């Protein structure tokens, strides 16, 4: 059964800092992994879907990497801004359950001006 | 392009009442699903569907019913509301019938309180 863990649960950084969010998964037999952003009181917005063949995927100041052998994915945010403050969730498929996405509990990021 | 639309956004129920949360998508997605999000529990899958006429249970299906009569709509029914069903409910869809194969698109959520 796939389990997804995100540490830390919360992170506070000053504006302008580069930062890394971590995601670990137990079943490495995955073809892709997704990162989402959730603003308070809102739904989830897809940020990046990274395929196992890609190893990295970039969108603007965001870069996600995937290392299946270690069961880890990271989301790198460059030059953080107060508008980046949100909860970031990663999700990996569980092929024992038909490929359904299993979500981590998220990292709540606060970027201070 | 509306994406995934959920109604209502907020609802207060009394214990024992029934209601339906509506979900509609206009992207011709095969896969649709319902999650609930609770503090400390994360997102948990309630029910899902891989196409019209096909539904299946997720992690926490008890107390909920679903149907998928059309590709576009996937309503979630609470049969007899209980305080434990107080939560934020999200509908999500993806193009592929395998939710992990493509980007999962979420609705804005429905906040339900059961007194």
Coordinates of N, CA and C in Angstrom, one line a residue:
Chain A
X1 N 0.8 -1.2 0.0 CA 0.0 0.0 0.0 C 0.9 1.2 0.0
X2 N 0.6 2.2 -0.9 CA 1.4 3.4 -1.0 C 1.1 4.3 0.2
X3 N 2.2 4.8 0.7 CA 2.1 5.8 1.8 C 3.0 7.0 1.4
X4 N 2.4 8.2 1.6 CA 3.2 9.4 1.2 C 3.3 10.3 2.4
X5 N 4.5 10.7 2.6 CA 4.9 11.5 3.8 C 5.5 12.8 3.4
X6 N 5.1 13.9 4.0 CA 5.8 15.2 3.7 C 6.3 15.8 5.0
X7 N 7.5 16.1 5.0 CA 8.2 16.7 6.2 C 9.0 18.0 5.7
X8 N 8.9 19.1 6.4 CA 8.1 19.4 7.6 C 6.7 19.6 7.4
X9 N 5.9 19.7 8.4 CA 4.5 20.0 8.2 C 4.3 21.5 8.0
X10 N 5.2 22.3 8.5 CA 5.1 23.7 8.3 C 6.5 24.3 8.1
X11 N 6.6 25.4 7.4 CA 7.9 26.0 7.1 C 7.7 27.5 6.9
X12 N 8.5 28.3 7.6 CA 8.4 29.7 7.5 C 9.8 30.3 7.0
X13 N 9.8 31.1 6.0 CA 11.0 31.6 5.4 C 10.9 33.1 5.1
X14 N 12.0 33.8 5.0 CA 11.9 35.2 4.6 C 11.8 35.3 3.1
X15 N 11.2 36.3 2.6 CA 11.1 36.6 1.2 C 12.5 36.5 0.5
X16 N 12.5 35.9 -0.7 CA 13.7 35.9 -1.5 C 14.5 34.6 -1.3
X17 N 14.2 33.9 -0.3 CA 15.0 32.6 0.0 C 14.6 31.5 -1.0
X18 N 15.6 30.7 -1.4 CA 15.3 29.5 -2.1 C 15.0 28.4 -1.1
X19 N 14.0 27.5 -1.4 CA 13.6 26.5 -0.5 C 13.3 25.2 -1.2
X20 N 13.3 24.1 -0.4 CA 13.0 22.8 -0.9 C 12.0 22.1 0.0
X21 N 10.9 21.6 -0.6 CA 9.9 20.9 0.1 C 10.1 19.4 -0.3
X22 N 10.0 18.5 0.7 CA 10.3 17.1 0.6 C 9.0 16.3 0.6
X23 N 9.1 15.2 -0.2 CA 8.0 14.2 -0.3 C 8.6 12.8 -0.4
X24 N 8.2 11.9 0.5 CA 8.6 10.5 0.4 C 7.5 9.6 0.2
X25 N 7.8 8.5 -0.6 CA 6.7 7.6 -0.9 C 7.3 6.2 -0.7
X26 N 6.4 5.2 -0.3 CA 6.9 3.9 0.1 C 7.0 2.9 -1.1
X27 N 6.1 3.0 -2.1 CA 6.1 2.2 -3.2 C 6.7 2.9 -4.4
X28 N 7.9 2.5 -4.8 CA 8.6 3.2 -5.8 C 8.3 2.8 -7.2
X29 N 7.3 1.8 -7.4 CA 6.9 1.4 -8.7 C 5.9 2.3 -9.3
X30 N 6.3 3.6 -9.4 CA 5.3 4.6 -9.9 C 5.8 5.2 -11.3
X31 N 4.9 5.6 -12.1 CA 5.2 6.2 -13.4 C 5.3 7.7 -13.3
X32 N 4.7 8.3 -12.3 CA 4.7 9.7 -12.1 C 4.3 10.1 -10.7
X33 N 4.5 11.4 -10.4 CA 4.1 12.0 -9.1 C 3.6 13.4 -9.4
X34 N 2.7 13.8 -8.6 CA 2.1 15.2 -8.8 C 2.3 16.0 -7.6
X35 N 2.5 17.3 -7.8 CA 2.6 18.3 -6.8 C 1.4 19.3 -7.0
X36 N 0.8 19.6 -5.8 CA -0.4 20.5 -5.8 C -0.1 21.7 -4.9
X37 N -0.9 22.7 -5.1 CA -0.9 23.9 -4.2 C -2.3 24.1 -3.7
X38 N -2.5 24.4 -2.4 CA -3.8 24.7 -1.9 C -3.7 25.9 -1.1
X39 N -4.5 26.9 -1.5 CA -4.6 28.2 -0.7 C -5.7 28.0 0.3
X40 N -5.7 28.7 1.4 CA -6.7 28.6 2.5 C -8.1 28.7 2.0
X41 N -8.9 27.7 2.3 CA -10.3 27.8 1.9 C -10.6 27.5 0.4
X42 N -9.6 27.0 -0.3 CA -9.7 26.8 -1.7 C -9.4 25.3 -2.0
X43 N -9.7 25.0 -3.3 CA -9.4 23.7 -3.8 C -7.9 23.5 -4.1
X44 N -7.5 22.4 -4.6 CA -6.1 22.1 -5.0 C -5.9 22.5 -6.4
X45 N -4.7 23.1 -6.7 CA -4.4 23.4 -8.0 C -3.1 22.6 -8.4
X46 N -3.2 22.0 -9.5 CA -2.0 21.2 -10.0 C -0.9 22.1 -10.3
X47 N 0.3 21.8 -9.8 CA 1.5 22.6 -10.1 C 2.4 21.9 -11.2
X48 N 2.7 20.6 -10.9 CA 3.6 19.9 -11.8 C 3.2 18.4 -11.7
X49 N 3.3 17.7 -12.8 CA 3.2 16.3 -12.9 C 4.5 15.8 -13.5
X50 N 5.3 15.1 -12.7 CA 6.6 14.7 -13.2 C 6.6 13.2 -13.5
X51 N 7.0 12.8 -14.7 CA 7.0 11.4 -15.1 C 8.3 10.8 -14.6
X52 N 8.3 9.5 -14.4 CA 9.5 8.8 -13.9 C 10.6 8.9 -14.9
X53 N 10.3 9.0 -16.2 CA 11.3 9.0 -17.2 C 12.0 10.4 -17.3
X54 N 11.3 11.4 -16.7 CA 11.8 12.8 -16.8 C 12.8 13.1 -15.7
X55 N 12.6 12.6 -14.5 CA 13.4 12.9 -13.3 C 13.3 14.4 -12.8
X56 N 13.1 15.3 -13.7 CA 12.8 16.7 -13.3 C 11.8 17.4 -14.2
X57 N 11.0 18.3 -13.6 CA 10.0 19.1 -14.4 C 10.0 20.5 -13.8
X58 N 10.0 21.5 -14.7 CA 10.1 22.9 -14.3 C 8.9 23.7 -14.8
X59 N 8.5 24.6 -14.0 CA 7.4 25.6 -14.3 C 7.8 26.9 -13.6
X60 N 8.3 27.8 -14.4 CA 8.6 29.1 -13.8 C 9.7 29.0 -12.7
X61 N 9.4 29.4 -11.5 CA 10.3 29.3 -10.4 C 10.3 28.0 -9.7
X62 N 9.4 27.1 -10.1 CA 9.3 25.8 -9.5 C 10.0 24.7 -10.3
X63 N 10.7 23.8 -9.5 CA 11.3 22.7 -10.2 C 11.1 21.5 -9.3
X64 N 10.5 20.4 -9.9 CA 10.3 19.2 -9.1 C 11.2 18.1 -9.7
X65 N 11.7 17.3 -8.7 CA 12.5 16.2 -9.1 C 11.9 14.9 -8.6
X66 N 12.3 13.8 -9.2 CA 11.8 12.5 -8.7 C 12.9 11.5 -8.8
X67 N 13.1 10.9 -7.6 CA 14.1 9.8 -7.5 C 13.4 8.5 -7.0
X68 N 13.0 7.7 -7.9 CA 12.3 6.5 -7.5 C 13.1 5.6 -6.7
X69 N 14.4 5.5 -6.9 CA 15.2 4.5 -6.2 C 15.3 4.8 -4.7
X70 N 15.2 6.1 -4.4 CA 15.2 6.5 -3.0 C 13.8 6.8 -2.4
X71 N 12.8 6.7 -3.3 CA 11.4 7.0 -2.9 C 11.2 8.4 -2.4
X72 N 11.8 9.4 -3.2 CA 11.7 10.8 -2.8 C 11.4 11.7 -4.0
X73 N 10.7 12.7 -3.7 CA 10.5 13.8 -4.7 C 10.8 15.1 -3.9
X74 N 11.3 16.1 -4.6 CA 11.5 17.4 -4.0 C 10.9 18.5 -4.9
X75 N 10.3 19.5 -4.3 CA 9.8 20.7 -5.0 C 10.7 21.9 -4.6
X76 N 11.4 22.4 -5.5 CA 12.3 23.5 -5.3 C 11.6 24.8 -5.7
X77 N 11.6 25.8 -4.8 CA 11.0 27.1 -5.1 C 12.1 28.1 -5.1
X78 N 12.4 28.8 -6.2 CA 13.4 29.8 -6.2 C 12.9 31.2 -5.9
X79 N 13.7 31.9 -5.2 CA 13.4 33.4 -4.9 C 11.9 33.5 -4.4
X80 N 11.7 32.9 -3.3 CA 10.3 32.8 -2.8 C 9.7 34.2 -2.6
X81 N 8.4 34.3 -2.7 CA 7.6 35.5 -2.6 C 6.4 35.3 -1.6
X82 N 5.9 36.3 -1.0 CA 4.8 36.2 -0.1 C 3.6 35.5 -0.8
X83 N 3.4 35.7 -2.1 CA 2.4 35.0 -2.8 C 2.5 33.5 -2.9
X84 N 3.7 33.0 -2.6 CA 3.9 31.6 -2.6 C 3.4 30.9 -1.3
X85 N 3.0 31.7 -0.4 CA 2.4 31.1 0.9 C 1.2 30.3 0.6
X86 N 1.2 29.1 1.0 CA 0.1 28.1 0.7 C 0.5 26.8 1.3
X87 N -0.3 25.8 1.2 CA 0.0 24.4 1.5 C 0.3 23.7 0.2
X88 N 1.4 23.0 0.2 CA 1.9 22.2 -0.9 C 1.8 20.7 -0.6
X89 N 1.1 20.0 -1.5 CA 0.8 18.6 -1.3 C 1.4 17.8 -2.5
X90 N 2.0 16.7 -2.2 CA 2.4 15.8 -3.2 C 1.5 14.6 -3.2
X91 N 1.4 13.9 -4.3 CA 0.5 12.7 -4.5 C 1.2 11.7 -5.4
X92 N 1.2 10.4 -5.0 CA 1.7 9.4 -5.8 C 0.7 8.3 -6.0
X93 N 0.7 7.6 -7.2 CA -0.3 6.6 -7.4 C -0.1 5.3 -6.7
X94 N -1.1 4.6 -6.3 CA -1.1 3.3 -5.7 C -1.6 2.3 -6.7
X95 N -0.8 1.6 -7.4 CA -1.2 0.7 -8.4 C -1.9 -0.6 -7.8
X96 N -1.7 -0.8 -6.5 CA -2.5 -1.9 -5.9 C -4.0 -1.5 -5.7
X97 N -4.2 -0.2 -5.9 CA -5.6 0.3 -5.8 C -6.0 1.0 -7.1
X98 N -5.6 0.3 -8.2 CA -6.0 0.8 -9.5 C -5.4 2.1 -10.0
X99 N -4.3 2.5 -9.4 CA -3.6 3.7 -9.7 C -4.1 5.0 -9.1
X100 N -4.9 4.8 -8.1 CA -5.5 6.0 -7.4 C -4.4 6.8 -6.7
X101 N -4.6 8.1 -6.7 CA -3.6 9.0 -6.0 C -3.7 8.9 -4.5
X102 N -2.6 8.8 -3.9 CA -2.4 8.9 -2.4 C -1.7 10.2 -2.1
X103 N -2.3 11.0 -1.3 CA -1.8 12.3 -0.9 C -1.0 12.3 0.4
X104 N 0.0 13.1 0.4 CA 0.7 13.5 1.6 C -0.1 14.5 2.4
X105 N 0.2 14.8 3.6 CA -0.5 15.7 4.4 C -0.2 17.1 4.2
X106 N 0.8 17.4 3.4 CA 1.1 18.7 3.0 C 2.2 19.4 3.8
X107 N 2.8 20.4 3.2 CA 3.7 21.3 4.0 C 3.1 22.7 3.8
X108 N 2.8 23.3 5.0 CA 2.3 24.7 5.0 C 3.4 25.7 5.0
X109 N 3.5 26.4 3.9 CA 4.6 27.3 3.6 C 4.1 28.8 3.9
X110 N 4.9 29.5 4.7 CA 4.7 30.9 4.9 C 5.9 31.7 4.5
X111 N 5.8 32.6 3.6 CA 6.9 33.4 3.1 C 6.7 34.8 3.7
X112 N 7.6 35.3 4.6 CA 7.4 36.6 5.2 C 8.1 37.7 4.4
X113 N 7.4 38.8 4.3 CA 7.9 39.9 3.5 C 9.1 40.5 4.2
Chain B
X1 N -14.3 27.8 -20.2 CA -14.1 26.5 -19.7 C -14.2 26.5 -18.2
X2 N -15.3 25.9 -17.7 CA -15.5 26.0 -16.2 C -14.7 25.1 -15.4
X3 N -14.2 23.9 -16.0 CA -13.4 23.0 -15.2 C -14.3 22.1 -14.4
X4 N -14.1 22.0 -13.1 CA -14.9 21.2 -12.1 C -15.7 22.2 -11.3
X5 N -17.0 22.0 -11.3 CA -17.9 22.9 -10.6 C -18.6 22.1 -9.5
X6 N -18.5 22.6 -8.2 CA -19.2 22.0 -7.1 C -20.2 22.9 -6.5
X7 N -21.3 22.3 -6.1 CA -22.4 23.1 -5.4 C -23.0 22.2 -4.4
X8 N -23.4 22.8 -3.2 CA -23.2 24.2 -2.8 C -21.8 24.3 -2.2
X9 N -21.4 25.6 -2.0 CA -20.1 25.9 -1.4 C -20.1 25.7 0.1
X10 N -21.3 25.9 0.7 CA -21.4 25.8 2.2 C -22.8 25.2 2.4
X11 N -22.9 24.3 3.5 CA -24.1 23.7 3.8 C -24.1 23.3 5.3
X12 N -25.2 23.6 6.0 CA -25.3 23.2 7.4 C -26.5 22.2 7.5
X13 N -26.3 21.1 8.0 CA -27.3 20.0 8.2 C -27.5 19.7 9.6
X14 N -28.7 19.1 9.9 CA -28.9 18.5 11.2 C -28.7 17.0 11.1
X15 N -28.3 16.4 12.2 CA -28.1 15.0 12.2 C -29.3 14.2 11.7
X16 N -29.1 13.3 10.8 CA -30.2 12.5 10.2 C -30.7 13.0 8.9
X17 N -30.4 14.3 8.6 CA -30.9 14.8 7.3 C -30.1 14.2 6.1
X18 N -30.6 14.3 5.0 CA -29.9 13.8 3.8 C -29.7 15.0 2.8
X19 N -28.7 14.9 2.0 CA -28.5 15.9 1.0 C -27.5 15.4 -0.1
X20 N -27.5 16.1 -1.2 CA -26.6 15.8 -2.3 C -25.7 16.9 -2.6
X21 N -24.4 16.6 -2.7 CA -23.4 17.5 -3.2 C -23.2 17.2 -4.7
X22 N -23.3 18.3 -5.4 CA -23.3 18.2 -6.9 C -21.8 18.5 -7.4
X23 N -21.5 17.7 -8.4 CA -20.2 17.9 -9.1 C -20.4 17.8 -10.6
X24 N -19.9 18.7 -11.4 CA -20.0 18.7 -12.8 C -18.7 19.1 -13.4
X25 N -18.3 18.4 -14.5 CA -17.1 18.8 -15.2 C -17.4 18.9 -16.7
X26 N -16.7 19.8 -17.4 CA -17.0 20.0 -18.8 C -15.8 19.7 -19.7
X27 N -14.9 18.8 -19.2 CA -13.6 18.5 -19.9 C -13.7 17.2 -20.5
X28 N -14.8 16.5 -20.5 CA -14.9 15.1 -21.0 C -14.0 14.2 -20.3
X29 N -13.8 14.3 -19.0 CA -12.9 13.5 -18.3 C -13.6 12.2 -17.9
X30 N -12.9 11.1 -18.1 CA -13.4 9.7 -17.7 C -13.5 9.5 -16.2
X31 N -12.4 10.0 -15.5 CA -12.3 9.7 -14.1 C -12.9 10.8 -13.3
X32 N -13.7 10.5 -12.3 CA -14.2 11.5 -11.4 C -14.2 10.9 -10.0
X33 N -14.0 11.7 -9.0 CA -13.8 11.2 -7.6 C -14.3 12.2 -6.6
X34 N -14.5 11.7 -5.4 CA -14.9 12.6 -4.3 C -13.9 12.3 -3.2
X35 N -13.3 13.4 -2.6 CA -12.4 13.3 -1.4 C -13.1 14.1 -0.3
X36 N -12.7 13.8 0.9 CA -13.0 14.6 2.0 C -11.6 15.0 2.7
X37 N -11.6 16.2 3.2 CA -10.3 16.7 3.8 C -10.6 17.2 5.2
X38 N -9.9 16.6 6.1 CA -10.1 16.8 7.5 C -8.7 17.2 8.2
X39 N -8.7 18.1 9.1 CA -7.4 18.4 9.8 C -6.7 17.2 10.4
X40 N -5.4 17.0 10.1 CA -4.7 15.9 10.6 C -4.9 14.6 9.9
X41 N -5.9 14.6 9.0 CA -6.2 13.3 8.2 C -5.8 13.4 6.8
X42 N -5.6 14.6 6.3 CA -5.3 14.8 4.9 C -6.5 14.5 4.0
X43 N -6.3 14.2 2.7 CA -7.3 14.0 1.8 C -7.6 12.5 1.7
X44 N -8.8 12.1 1.8 CA -9.2 10.7 1.8 C -10.3 10.5 0.7
X45 N -10.1 9.4 -0.1 CA -10.9 9.1 -1.2 C -12.2 8.5 -0.7
X46 N -13.4 9.0 -1.1 CA -14.7 8.4 -0.7 C -15.2 7.4 -1.7
X47 N -15.4 7.9 -2.9 CA -15.9 7.1 -4.0 C -15.2 7.6 -5.3
X48 N -15.2 6.8 -6.3 CA -14.7 7.2 -7.6 C -15.4 6.5 -8.7
X49 N -15.2 7.1 -9.9 CA -15.9 6.5 -11.1 C -14.9 6.6 -12.3
X50 N -14.9 5.5 -13.1 CA -14.0 5.5 -14.3 C -14.8 5.7 -15.5
X51 N -16.0 6.0 -15.4 CA -16.9 6.2 -16.6 C -18.3 6.2 -16.3
X52 N -19.2 6.6 -17.2 CA -20.6 6.6 -16.9 C -21.1 5.2 -16.6
X53 N -21.8 5.0 -15.6 CA -22.4 3.8 -15.1 C -21.5 2.9 -14.3
X54 N -20.2 3.4 -14.0 CA -19.2 2.6 -13.3 C -18.8 3.4 -12.0
X55 N -19.0 2.9 -10.9 CA -18.5 3.5 -9.6 C -17.9 2.5 -8.7
X56 N -17.1 3.0 -7.8 CA -16.4 2.1 -6.9 C -16.1 2.8 -5.6
X57 N -15.8 2.0 -4.6 CA -15.6 2.6 -3.3 C -14.1 3.0 -3.1
X58 N -13.9 4.1 -2.4 CA -12.6 4.5 -2.0 C -12.2 4.0 -0.6
X59 N -11.5 4.9 0.1 CA -11.0 4.6 1.4 C -12.1 4.7 2.5
X60 N -13.0 5.7 2.4 CA -14.0 5.9 3.4 C -15.4 6.1 2.8
X61 N -16.0 5.0 2.3 CA -17.2 5.1 1.6 C -18.5 5.1 2.5
X62 N -18.4 4.6 3.7 CA -19.6 4.4 4.5 C -20.3 5.7 4.8
X63 N -21.7 5.7 4.5 CA -22.5 6.8 4.8 C -22.7 7.7 3.5
X64 N -22.1 7.3 2.4 CA -22.1 8.0 1.2 C -22.5 7.1 0.0
X65 N -23.3 7.7 -0.9 CA -23.7 7.0 -2.1 C -23.3 7.9 -3.3
X66 N -23.0 7.3 -4.4 CA -22.7 8.0 -5.7 C -23.4 7.3 -6.8
X67 N -23.5 8.0 -7.9 CA -24.0 7.4 -9.2 C -23.3 8.2 -10.3
X68 N -23.2 7.6 -11.5 CA -22.6 8.3 -12.6 C -23.4 8.0 -13.9
X69 N -24.5 8.8 -14.0 CA -25.4 8.5 -15.1 C -24.9 9.2 -16.4
X70 N -24.1 10.2 -16.3 CA -23.5 10.9 -17.5 C -22.0 11.1 -17.2
X71 N -21.3 11.3 -18.3 CA -19.9 11.6 -18.2 C -19.6 12.9 -17.3
X72 N -20.5 13.8 -17.4 CA -20.3 15.1 -16.8 C -20.5 15.2 -15.3
X73 N -21.5 14.4 -14.8 CA -22.0 14.6 -13.5 C -21.6 13.5 -12.5
X74 N -21.3 13.8 -11.3 CA -21.0 12.8 -10.3 C -21.4 13.3 -8.9
X75 N -22.7 13.1 -8.6 CA -23.2 13.6 -7.3 C -22.9 12.7 -6.2
X76 N -22.7 13.3 -5.0 CA -22.4 12.5 -3.8 C -23.5 12.7 -2.8
X77 N -24.1 11.6 -2.4 CA -25.3 11.7 -1.5 C -25.0 11.3 -0.1
X78 N -25.4 12.1 0.8 CA -25.3 11.7 2.2 C -26.6 11.2 2.6
X79 N -26.7 10.0 3.1 CA -28.0 9.3 3.3 C -28.7 9.8 4.6
X80 N -27.9 9.8 5.7 CA -28.4 10.2 7.0 C -27.2 10.9 7.7
X81 N -27.1 12.2 7.6 CA -25.9 12.9 8.0 C -25.6 12.7 9.5
X82 N -24.3 12.6 9.7 CA -23.8 12.4 11.1 C -22.7 13.5 11.4
X83 N -22.5 13.9 12.6 CA -21.5 14.9 12.9 C -20.1 14.5 12.4
X84 N -19.8 13.2 12.3 CA -18.5 12.8 11.8 C -18.3 13.1 10.3
X85 N -19.4 13.5 9.6 CA -19.3 13.8 8.2 C -19.1 15.3 8.0
X86 N -18.9 16.1 9.1 CA -18.5 17.4 9.0 C -17.1 17.5 8.4
X87 N -17.0 18.2 7.3 CA -15.7 18.1 6.5 C -15.8 19.1 5.4
X88 N -14.7 19.2 4.7 CA -14.6 19.9 3.4 C -14.6 18.8 2.3
X89 N -15.4 18.8 1.3 CA -15.5 17.8 0.3 C -15.0 18.4 -1.0
X90 N -14.2 17.6 -1.7 CA -13.7 18.0 -3.0 C -14.0 17.0 -4.0
X91 N -14.4 17.5 -5.2 CA -14.6 16.6 -6.4 C -13.4 16.9 -7.3
X92 N -12.9 15.8 -7.9 CA -11.8 15.9 -8.8 C -11.9 15.0 -10.0
X93 N -11.3 15.4 -11.1 CA -11.5 14.6 -12.3 C -10.2 14.6 -13.1
X94 N -10.0 13.6 -13.9 CA -8.9 13.5 -14.8 C -9.3 12.8 -16.1
X95 N -8.5 13.1 -17.1 CA -8.8 12.6 -18.4 C -8.8 11.1 -18.5
X96 N -7.7 10.5 -17.9 CA -7.6 9.0 -17.9 C -8.4 8.4 -16.8
X97 N -8.8 7.2 -17.0 CA -9.5 6.5 -16.0 C -8.6 6.1 -14.8
X98 N -7.3 6.2 -15.0 CA -6.4 6.1 -13.9 C -6.0 7.4 -13.4
X99 N -6.5 7.7 -12.1 CA -6.3 9.1 -11.6 C -4.9 9.5 -11.5
X100 N -4.0 8.5 -11.4 CA -2.6 8.9 -11.3 C -1.8 9.1 -12.6
X101 N -2.5 8.9 -13.7 CA -1.8 9.0 -15.0 C -1.8 10.4 -15.6
X102 N -2.8 11.2 -15.2 CA -2.9 12.5 -15.7 C -3.1 13.5 -14.6
X103 N -3.0 14.8 -15.0 CA -3.3 15.8 -14.0 C -4.7 15.7 -13.4
X104 N -4.8 15.8 -12.1 CA -6.1 15.7 -11.4 C -6.5 17.1 -11.2
X105 N -7.7 17.4 -11.7 CA -8.3 18.8 -11.6 C -9.4 18.8 -10.5
X106 N -9.2 19.7 -9.5 CA -10.1 19.8 -8.4 C -11.1 20.9 -8.5
X107 N -12.3 20.7 -7.9 CA -13.3 21.7 -7.7 C -12.9 22.6 -6.5
X108 N -13.6 23.6 -6.3 CA -13.3 24.6 -5.2 C -13.7 24.1 -3.8
X109 N -14.5 23.0 -3.7 CA -14.8 22.5 -2.4 C -16.2 22.8 -1.9
X110 N -16.7 22.0 -1.1 CA -18.0 22.2 -0.4 C -17.8 22.0 1.1
X111 N -18.0 23.0 1.9 CA -17.8 22.9 3.3 C -19.1 22.5 4.0
X112 N -19.2 21.3 4.6 CA -20.4 20.8 5.2 C -20.2 20.7 6.7
X113 N -21.2 21.2 7.4 CA -21.3 21.1 8.9 C -22.5 20.4 9.3
X114 N -22.4 19.3 10.1 CA -23.5 18.6 10.6 C -23.6 18.8 12.1
X115 N -24.8 19.3 12.5 CA -25.0 19.7 13.9 C -25.6 18.5 14.6

